[in-house]
Amino acid sequence: MSGSLNVIALISGGKDSFYSILHCLHHGHRLVALANLHPPLNYAEQDMESMMYQTIGHNVIGQYEAAIGRPLYRQAITGTASCTDQDYSPCSNDETEDLRALLQRVLAAHPEANAVSSGAILSTYQRTRVESVAVRLGLTPLSYLWQYPFLPPPLERIDSVSGLLDDMAAAGCHARLIKVSSGGIDASLIGQDLAESRTVARIINGARRFVARNQHELRAAIIGEGGEYESIAVDGPFPLWKCYLSVQANDFQAINGQGGAVHGSIPIPTLSEKDAQLPTQLRVPVLLDSQFLAVKSSMAVQQAGASALYPIIANTRPGHLPTEAAMISIPMDMTGTEHHVAIGNITGGQLLIVGEPDDPTQKTIEVFGDLEDQMLWLAEHVKQSFRVLSALYQKQPGQEFDASDVVSSTLLLASMADFAIVNKHYQAIFNKTNPPARVTIATNLPPSVKVSLSILIDLRPRQTRRGLHVQSRSYWAPANIGPYSQAIAAPLCTPQPHRPNIDFDDEPELVHMAGQIPLIPNSMEMLSGSFIEQAVLSLQHLWRVGQERKVDLWTWGVAFVSAHPDTPNRALTAIDVWQKAHLVPTRPLSDEDEQDLDPWDRQNNLQAASQHSAVMAGEGDHIHVLPNLTCFKKDEAGQLAPPCVVAEVAELPRSAPIEWWSTGLGNLPRSSPRIAAGSVCCPEIATNIMEVRSLKWMGKGDGTGTIDNDGANFFTLAVFSTSEMIPQRLHEWMNRILEPEYADGNPKRRVVQGHCLVAAGADGSNVYKEIESQDWMKGVAVVPCRRLFVDDVEGRKNSEAEGAHEAVLVFLLRTEHVEPKALEKLHGRRTWWDKKAHSQRVHKAMLRETKAAVAERRSGDILLEE
């Protein structure tokens, strides 16, 4: 992933695109060309008011070719904003496709180009369109300014609302305002230099008139991200700038435009050659937020003063788990409610019926081909599931369920060496905008099984979901250049159908997260350092994605660690990092926050932070607070840190040592909190089953204090023994959390999404085999692991020595209320998912829809009945 790239720089004339070029050069990349889109030649106005491109000042753009000393390619904008969704799917007449045509011209002249840079900072609308074009053309998108105002400041300065402008000025960048669109920013600023402190001060004062109490919006307004103003770059540091544009403030003629906007008209400026200078040192954000720098420092101080980490608390059973995991079966099955369908453990096996139809010795066996075969069959299983669900829900043509409705997936490989082939086929399945959030590991699968996939399908309208799929390199978090999003946020409750103008951004959300490994975001290289440093960085990635999606609480934390001789100590380190990340405040608590916290929260949060943190974090209130304890009901103490599970597996992507994964709850109400937490169903470890935590969303209510049935419950359950009583105890526990049954015997709640982590040695396998056929295991993703560790919740609650219990099974479960009609539809008519019948449907579909060559390849092997 590392190495120098040959970059095409998209320029609009504004400050951001040129400052982004400086960051490209800072990271060793080579600038090969400039590219710009402009209004049609016969366009009468100075500004097209494009939703995608800055066009004001387009008459100046031609001067940049000589000023920068690189070839400039320009093209007229012929399309319109025909696709105005925040996320972009290619549309032939959209103005975004003009960018594709322009870059194709540049590539024809510069075939060595392999990357494209843009100045996107906070605009998802702009970033996703540049990424769409770049990825389709095989170019690496670079957006080094992405989320820049909310990243930790460079070492050279303290945190500031105008930090980006300060860093531009320090680098020697000069840009003048050429358009003002906000009433808060005076038109007299037209032509003023953004590198001058008095100009920035006037912009800050103007912006404060409208967004004084919201630092997030204030920082965006100060850099013009809301369209408050636009700029034209006139000078920058040598050697990028060989000449500067000779233009002064009085050269701008102010012209009143539409909607109160004022723009400056200037003649084409002359160029003046710059003297050779030493390059200016470019400021870049530091790698770690103060919160995670505090965690790292605390871990270092703690380990320096300790001879050993906290101990692993031994199992109550004799012996220990073997290094190699034993094989277990992972049956494919499904479950669902009226809102979701979970399909667990989809593999590429084919059912073969051996013997004559009337022969009593006839039997059905499942066989697996090579990896390519398995992926083709797996893909067809998924597509067939969409078709059947669409028929069950009577979807009209064009509205059928498809890959766009999958919000999360768990992908298990027998070997990480197969990743490239698997990913190729996976991408063919999930080729829509905002593919599902995904966690990928390599582990010991059953014999002959090369890959297993579990998915969650959201049956509700697609417009209720918000995806985050950042494919650009930046300083923020690793780019996901592939068929998975960093996060998919979906309503935690069902949006009210009688509220057509509902703003889904304000609704409580369940945030499905992708796994995060310790990649350095700006280079996509693996961090080379200690395991502590890698655990901290990868957890920060999870945090940053969660904060961008407004996650308030995590339901649990899972650290997958690759097989290593020191796994027990690594497990303890990961658990400690997880707990400290919850103890260190995201930012100093304000007086208002202090008033919102009840005495338990104040005492335990702040006291624990002072005890466990060597450095207290200090961020402004532009950073989303995570965790946010004000979301808990006041009569609920809860637990500060959700349970942490460490699972040792064979290997992780990119040979990473650790991969963090979780599910978040976001946009939770503070004024009327509805989150309740509890723990420990069986209070003594001797029982060998412990409910580590339950987290219950109590539903939205109807505004009168009545709670509806729309709540969602989350449970973490650990099993520590292989006692013959364990299956019965598990059954009793599940009956309790599924609540009293309806009169017809059906439960009021169902497990609609879950993971069963199995320490698949002899002990874990034996327990699993006793419960795998239970109804509540349907649709649950089974993840064989080598060893499992769960944090010592009891010790943590009682302020005793921290440590971890070694477990044989861990369940991570979400339950939903289910209406009888949904049970009748999805479970009363289960014949569609009968393994034999479903496989036959898939086979017939394969024969119809796959290429003739593929069908011919299998013709001698498939013996399925018609």
JSON list of N, CA and C in Angstrom, two decimals, residues 27 49 79 109 122 202 317 440 446 484 493 498 544 564 662 698 720 724 770 772 830 836:
[
{"chain": "A", "resi": 27, "resn": "HIS", "atom": "N", "xyz": [4.10, 13.74, 1.58]},
{"chain": "A", "resi": 27, "resn": "HIS", "atom": "CA", "xyz": [4.13, 12.28, 1.75]},
{"chain": "A", "resi": 27, "resn": "HIS", "atom": "C", "xyz": [4.87, 11.58, 0.62]},
{"chain": "A", "resi": 49, "resn": "GLU", "atom": "N", "xyz": [-23.07, 28.22, -9.73]},
{"chain": "A", "resi": 49, "resn": "GLU", "atom": "CA", "xyz": [-23.74, 27.73, -8.52]},
{"chain": "A", "resi": 49, "resn": "GLU", "atom": "C", "xyz": [-23.83, 26.19, -8.55]},
{"chain": "A", "resi": 79, "resn": "GLY", "atom": "N", "xyz": [-23.04, 18.49, -17.58]},
{"chain": "A", "resi": 79, "resn": "GLY", "atom": "CA", "xyz": [-24.10, 17.84, -16.84]},
{"chain": "A", "resi": 79, "resn": "GLY", "atom": "C", "xyz": [-24.71, 18.76, -15.79]},
{"chain": "A", "resi": 109, "resn": "ALA", "atom": "N", "xyz": [-2.99, 11.20, -21.53]},
{"chain": "A", "resi": 109, "resn": "ALA", "atom": "CA", "xyz": [-1.74, 11.94, -21.71]},
{"chain": "A", "resi": 109, "resn": "ALA", "atom": "C", "xyz": [-0.68, 11.56, -20.69]},
{"chain": "A", "resi": 122, "resn": "LEU", "atom": "N", "xyz": [-15.14, 18.47, 4.69]},
{"chain": "A", "resi": 122, "resn": "LEU", "atom": "CA", "xyz": [-16.29, 17.95, 5.44]},
{"chain": "A", "resi": 122, "resn": "LEU", "atom": "C", "xyz": [-17.44, 17.55, 4.52]},
{"chain": "A", "resi": 202, "resn": "ARG", "atom": "N", "xyz": [-12.20, 38.55, 11.58]},
{"chain": "A", "resi": 202, "resn": "ARG", "atom": "CA", "xyz": [-13.50, 39.05, 11.13]},
{"chain": "A", "resi": 202, "resn": "ARG", "atom": "C", "xyz": [-14.42, 37.90, 10.69]},
{"chain": "A", "resi": 317, "resn": "ARG", "atom": "N", "xyz": [-12.76, -25.49, 34.93]},
{"chain": "A", "resi": 317, "resn": "ARG", "atom": "CA", "xyz": [-12.57, -26.82, 34.40]},
{"chain": "A", "resi": 317, "resn": "ARG", "atom": "C", "xyz": [-11.08, -27.17, 34.42]},
{"chain": "A", "resi": 440, "resn": "THR", "atom": "N", "xyz": [-13.68, -9.12, 9.04]},
{"chain": "A", "resi": 440, "resn": "THR", "atom": "CA", "xyz": [-13.09, -10.25, 8.32]},
{"chain": "A", "resi": 440, "resn": "THR", "atom": "C", "xyz": [-11.97, -10.85, 9.16]},
{"chain": "A", "resi": 446, "resn": "PRO", "atom": "N", "xyz": [-14.76, -25.65, 9.43]},
{"chain": "A", "resi": 446, "resn": "PRO", "atom": "CA", "xyz": [-14.92, -27.09, 9.28]},
{"chain": "A", "resi": 446, "resn": "PRO", "atom": "C", "xyz": [-14.19, -27.62, 8.05]},
{"chain": "A", "resi": 484, "resn": "TYR", "atom": "N", "xyz": [-16.74, -2.63, 1.43]},
{"chain": "A", "resi": 484, "resn": "TYR", "atom": "CA", "xyz": [-17.32, -2.54, 2.77]},
{"chain": "A", "resi": 484, "resn": "TYR", "atom": "C", "xyz": [-17.20, -1.12, 3.28]},
{"chain": "A", "resi": 493, "resn": "CYS", "atom": "N", "xyz": [-35.22, 2.33, 16.22]},
{"chain": "A", "resi": 493, "resn": "CYS", "atom": "CA", "xyz": [-36.66, 2.08, 16.29]},
{"chain": "A", "resi": 493, "resn": "CYS", "atom": "C", "xyz": [-37.23, 2.18, 14.88]},
{"chain": "A", "resi": 498, "resn": "HIS", "atom": "N", "xyz": [-46.43, 8.02, 9.78]},
{"chain": "A", "resi": 498, "resn": "HIS", "atom": "CA", "xyz": [-47.20, 9.24, 9.57]},
{"chain": "A", "resi": 498, "resn": "HIS", "atom": "C", "xyz": [-46.34, 10.49, 9.68]},
{"chain": "A", "resi": 544, "resn": "ARG", "atom": "N", "xyz": [-13.10, 7.01, 16.15]},
{"chain": "A", "resi": 544, "resn": "ARG", "atom": "CA", "xyz": [-13.31, 8.12, 15.24]},
{"chain": "A", "resi": 544, "resn": "ARG", "atom": "C", "xyz": [-14.48, 7.86, 14.30]},
{"chain": "A", "resi": 564, "resn": "HIS", "atom": "N", "xyz": [-0.63, -16.03, 18.56]},
{"chain": "A", "resi": 564, "resn": "HIS", "atom": "CA", "xyz": [0.68, -15.56, 19.01]},
{"chain": "A", "resi": 564, "resn": "HIS", "atom": "C", "xyz": [1.02, -16.29, 20.31]},
{"chain": "A", "resi": 662, "resn": "SER", "atom": "N", "xyz": [-17.14, -3.53, 17.05]},
{"chain": "A", "resi": 662, "resn": "SER", "atom": "CA", "xyz": [-18.23, -3.31, 17.99]},
{"chain": "A", "resi": 662, "resn": "SER", "atom": "C", "xyz": [-19.48, -2.93, 17.23]},
{"chain": "A", "resi": 698, "resn": "MET", "atom": "N", "xyz": [-35.29, 1.26, 25.85]},
{"chain": "A", "resi": 698, "resn": "MET", "atom": "CA", "xyz": [-36.64, 1.08, 26.35]},
{"chain": "A", "resi": 698, "resn": "MET", "atom": "C", "xyz": [-37.73, 1.51, 25.38]},
{"chain": "A", "resi": 720, "resn": "PHE", "atom": "N", "xyz": [-18.07, -20.49, 30.96]},
{"chain": "A", "resi": 720, "resn": "PHE", "atom": "CA", "xyz": [-16.73, -20.81, 31.42]},
{"chain": "A", "resi": 720, "resn": "PHE", "atom": "C", "xyz": [-16.50, -22.29, 31.68]},
{"chain": "A", "resi": 724, "resn": "GLU", "atom": "N", "xyz": [-22.25, -30.63, 32.26]},
{"chain": "A", "resi": 724, "resn": "GLU", "atom": "CA", "xyz": [-23.40, -31.16, 31.52]},
{"chain": "A", "resi": 724, "resn": "GLU", "atom": "C", "xyz": [-24.66, -30.34, 31.77]},
{"chain": "A", "resi": 770, "resn": "GLU", "atom": "N", "xyz": [-24.16, -29.14, 21.83]},
{"chain": "A", "resi": 770, "resn": "GLU", "atom": "CA", "xyz": [-25.39, -29.38, 22.58]},
{"chain": "A", "resi": 770, "resn": "GLU", "atom": "C", "xyz": [-26.43, -28.29, 22.36]},
{"chain": "A", "resi": 772, "resn": "GLU", "atom": "N", "xyz": [-26.34, -26.08, 19.34]},
{"chain": "A", "resi": 772, "resn": "GLU", "atom": "CA", "xyz": [-26.34, -25.53, 17.98]},
{"chain": "A", "resi": 772, "resn": "GLU", "atom": "C", "xyz": [-27.69, -25.63, 17.28]},
{"chain": "A", "resi": 830, "resn": "ARG", "atom": "N", "xyz": [-41.28, -21.79, 6.78]},
{"chain": "A", "resi": 830, "resn": "ARG", "atom": "CA", "xyz": [-39.84, -21.99, 6.74]},
{"chain": "A", "resi": 830, "resn": "ARG", "atom": "C", "xyz": [-39.37, -22.90, 5.61]},
{"chain": "A", "resi": 836, "resn": "LYS", "atom": "N", "xyz": [-32.19, -28.37, 2.18]},
{"chain": "A", "resi": 836, "resn": "LYS", "atom": "CA", "xyz": [-32.24, -29.17, 0.95]},
{"chain": "A", "resi": 836, "resn": "LYS", "atom": "C", "xyz": [-33.00, -28.41, -0.15]}
]
